[in-house]
Amino acid sequence: EVQLVESGGGLVQAGGSLRLSCVISGFTFDDYAIGWFRQAPGKEREGVSCISSSDGMPYYEDSVKGRFTFSSDSAKNTLYLQMNSLKPEDTAVYYCAASTLVPATSTCDYEYDYYGRGTQVTVSS
């Protein structure tokens, strides 16, 4: 059974940093596409950063480029999203996700198969 459990969210002031973690079970990074998504109140869920096992190069949504870094530790079965220079518009519930569809190029632009329950990130101005 595929499971993803996020942690690390919280309240931070604008300009601050947070590191989200996602412990996975039931699959390995090599066989899936993995990613981070977020959903702000009243908005649709959007992809933040995703990695296809085909190319291993992370995709980043334009608004987070240069501020967020997606990494993983296969020995710990854990994904990370390092978020720096946070802005109030980054406020959302953040989800890690996995997909059995592995595109040739990393992208978040499709519906992943599995999502965690999410962790709340709130950035105050």
Coordinates of C-alpha atoms in Angstrom, one line a residue:
E1 CA 0.0 0.0 0.0
V2 CA 1.4 3.4 -1.0
Q3 CA 1.5 5.9 1.8
L4 CA 2.8 9.4 2.0
V5 CA 3.0 11.4 5.3
E6 CA 4.0 15.0 5.3
S7 CA 5.4 17.1 8.2
G8 CA 7.2 20.3 8.9
G9 CA 4.6 22.9 8.2
G10 CA 3.9 25.8 10.5
L11 CA 3.6 29.6 10.8
V12 CA 6.5 31.7 9.7
Q13 CA 7.1 35.3 8.9
A14 CA 7.7 36.6 5.4
G15 CA 11.3 36.0 4.4
G16 CA 11.6 33.0 6.7
S17 CA 12.3 29.4 5.9
L18 CA 10.7 26.0 6.4
R19 CA 11.6 22.5 5.4
L20 CA 8.8 20.0 4.7
S21 CA 9.4 16.3 4.9
C22 CA 7.4 13.4 3.4
V23 CA 8.0 9.8 4.5
I24 CA 6.9 7.4 1.9
S25 CA 6.2 3.6 2.0
G26 CA 4.9 1.0 -0.4
F27 CA 7.0 2.1 -3.4
T28 CA 10.5 3.3 -4.4
F29 CA 11.6 6.5 -6.0
D30 CA 13.0 4.7 -9.0
D31 CA 9.6 3.5 -10.2
Y32 CA 7.5 6.6 -9.7
A33 CA 7.2 10.3 -10.4
I34 CA 7.2 12.2 -7.1
G35 CA 6.2 15.8 -6.4
W36 CA 5.0 18.5 -4.1
F37 CA 1.7 20.3 -4.6
R38 CA -0.1 23.0 -2.7
Q39 CA -3.6 24.3 -2.4
A40 CA -4.5 27.7 -1.1
P41 CA -7.9 28.6 0.2
G42 CA -10.4 29.1 -2.6
K43 CA -7.8 28.0 -5.3
E44 CA -7.2 24.9 -7.2
R45 CA -4.3 22.6 -6.3
E46 CA -1.1 23.4 -8.2
G47 CA 2.2 21.7 -8.7
V48 CA 5.1 23.2 -6.9
S49 CA 8.0 20.9 -7.8
C50 CA 8.0 17.4 -9.4
I51 CA 10.7 14.9 -10.4
S52 CA 10.3 12.1 -13.0
S53 CA 12.6 9.1 -12.4
S54 CA 13.2 9.2 -16.1
D55 CA 15.3 12.4 -16.1
G56 CA 15.9 13.1 -12.4
M57 CA 15.8 16.8 -12.9
P58 CA 13.3 18.7 -10.8
Y59 CA 10.6 20.9 -12.3
Y60 CA 9.8 24.0 -10.4
E61 CA 6.7 26.2 -10.8
D62 CA 7.8 29.7 -11.8
S63 CA 6.8 31.5 -8.6
V64 CA 9.1 29.2 -6.5
K65 CA 12.2 29.0 -8.7
G66 CA 15.3 30.1 -6.8
R67 CA 13.5 29.8 -3.5
F68 CA 12.4 26.2 -3.1
T69 CA 14.5 23.1 -3.4
F70 CA 13.2 19.5 -3.9
S71 CA 15.4 16.7 -2.6
S72 CA 15.1 13.1 -1.5
D73 CA 16.9 10.6 0.6
S74 CA 16.2 7.1 -0.6
A75 CA 17.9 5.5 2.4
K76 CA 15.3 7.2 4.6
N77 CA 12.5 6.9 2.1
T78 CA 11.9 10.6 2.6
L79 CA 11.3 13.6 0.3
Y80 CA 12.1 17.2 1.3
L81 CA 11.0 20.6 0.2
Q82 CA 13.3 23.3 1.4
M83 CA 11.4 26.6 1.2
N84 CA 13.4 29.9 1.6
S85 CA 12.4 33.5 1.3
L86 CA 8.8 32.6 2.0
K87 CA 6.0 35.0 0.9
P88 CA 2.5 35.4 2.1
E89 CA 1.3 34.0 -1.2
D90 CA 3.0 30.7 -0.4
T91 CA 0.4 30.1 2.3
A92 CA -1.3 26.8 1.5
V93 CA -1.7 23.2 2.4
Y94 CA 1.3 21.4 0.9
Y95 CA 1.0 17.8 -0.3
C96 CA 3.5 15.3 -1.4
A97 CA 2.4 13.0 -4.2
A98 CA 3.4 10.0 -6.3
S99 CA 2.5 8.8 -9.7
T100 CA 2.9 5.5 -11.5
L101 CA 2.9 7.4 -14.7
V102 CA 6.6 8.4 -15.3
P103 CA 7.0 11.0 -18.0
A104 CA 10.2 11.5 -19.9
T105 CA 10.5 15.0 -18.6
S106 CA 9.7 16.1 -15.0
T107 CA 6.4 17.9 -14.8
C108 CA 3.5 18.5 -12.4
D109 CA 1.0 19.0 -15.1
Y110 CA -1.1 15.9 -14.7
E111 CA -3.1 14.2 -11.9
Y112 CA -0.9 12.1 -9.7
D113 CA -2.2 8.8 -8.3
Y114 CA -1.4 9.2 -4.6
Y115 CA -1.4 12.2 -2.2
G116 CA -0.6 12.6 1.4
R117 CA -3.0 14.3 3.8
G118 CA -1.0 17.6 3.7
T119 CA 0.7 20.0 6.0
Q120 CA -0.3 23.6 6.5
V121 CA 2.1 26.4 5.7
T122 CA 1.2 29.9 6.8
V123 CA 3.4 32.9 6.0
S124 CA 2.5 36.1 7.8
S125 CA 3.4 39.5 6.4

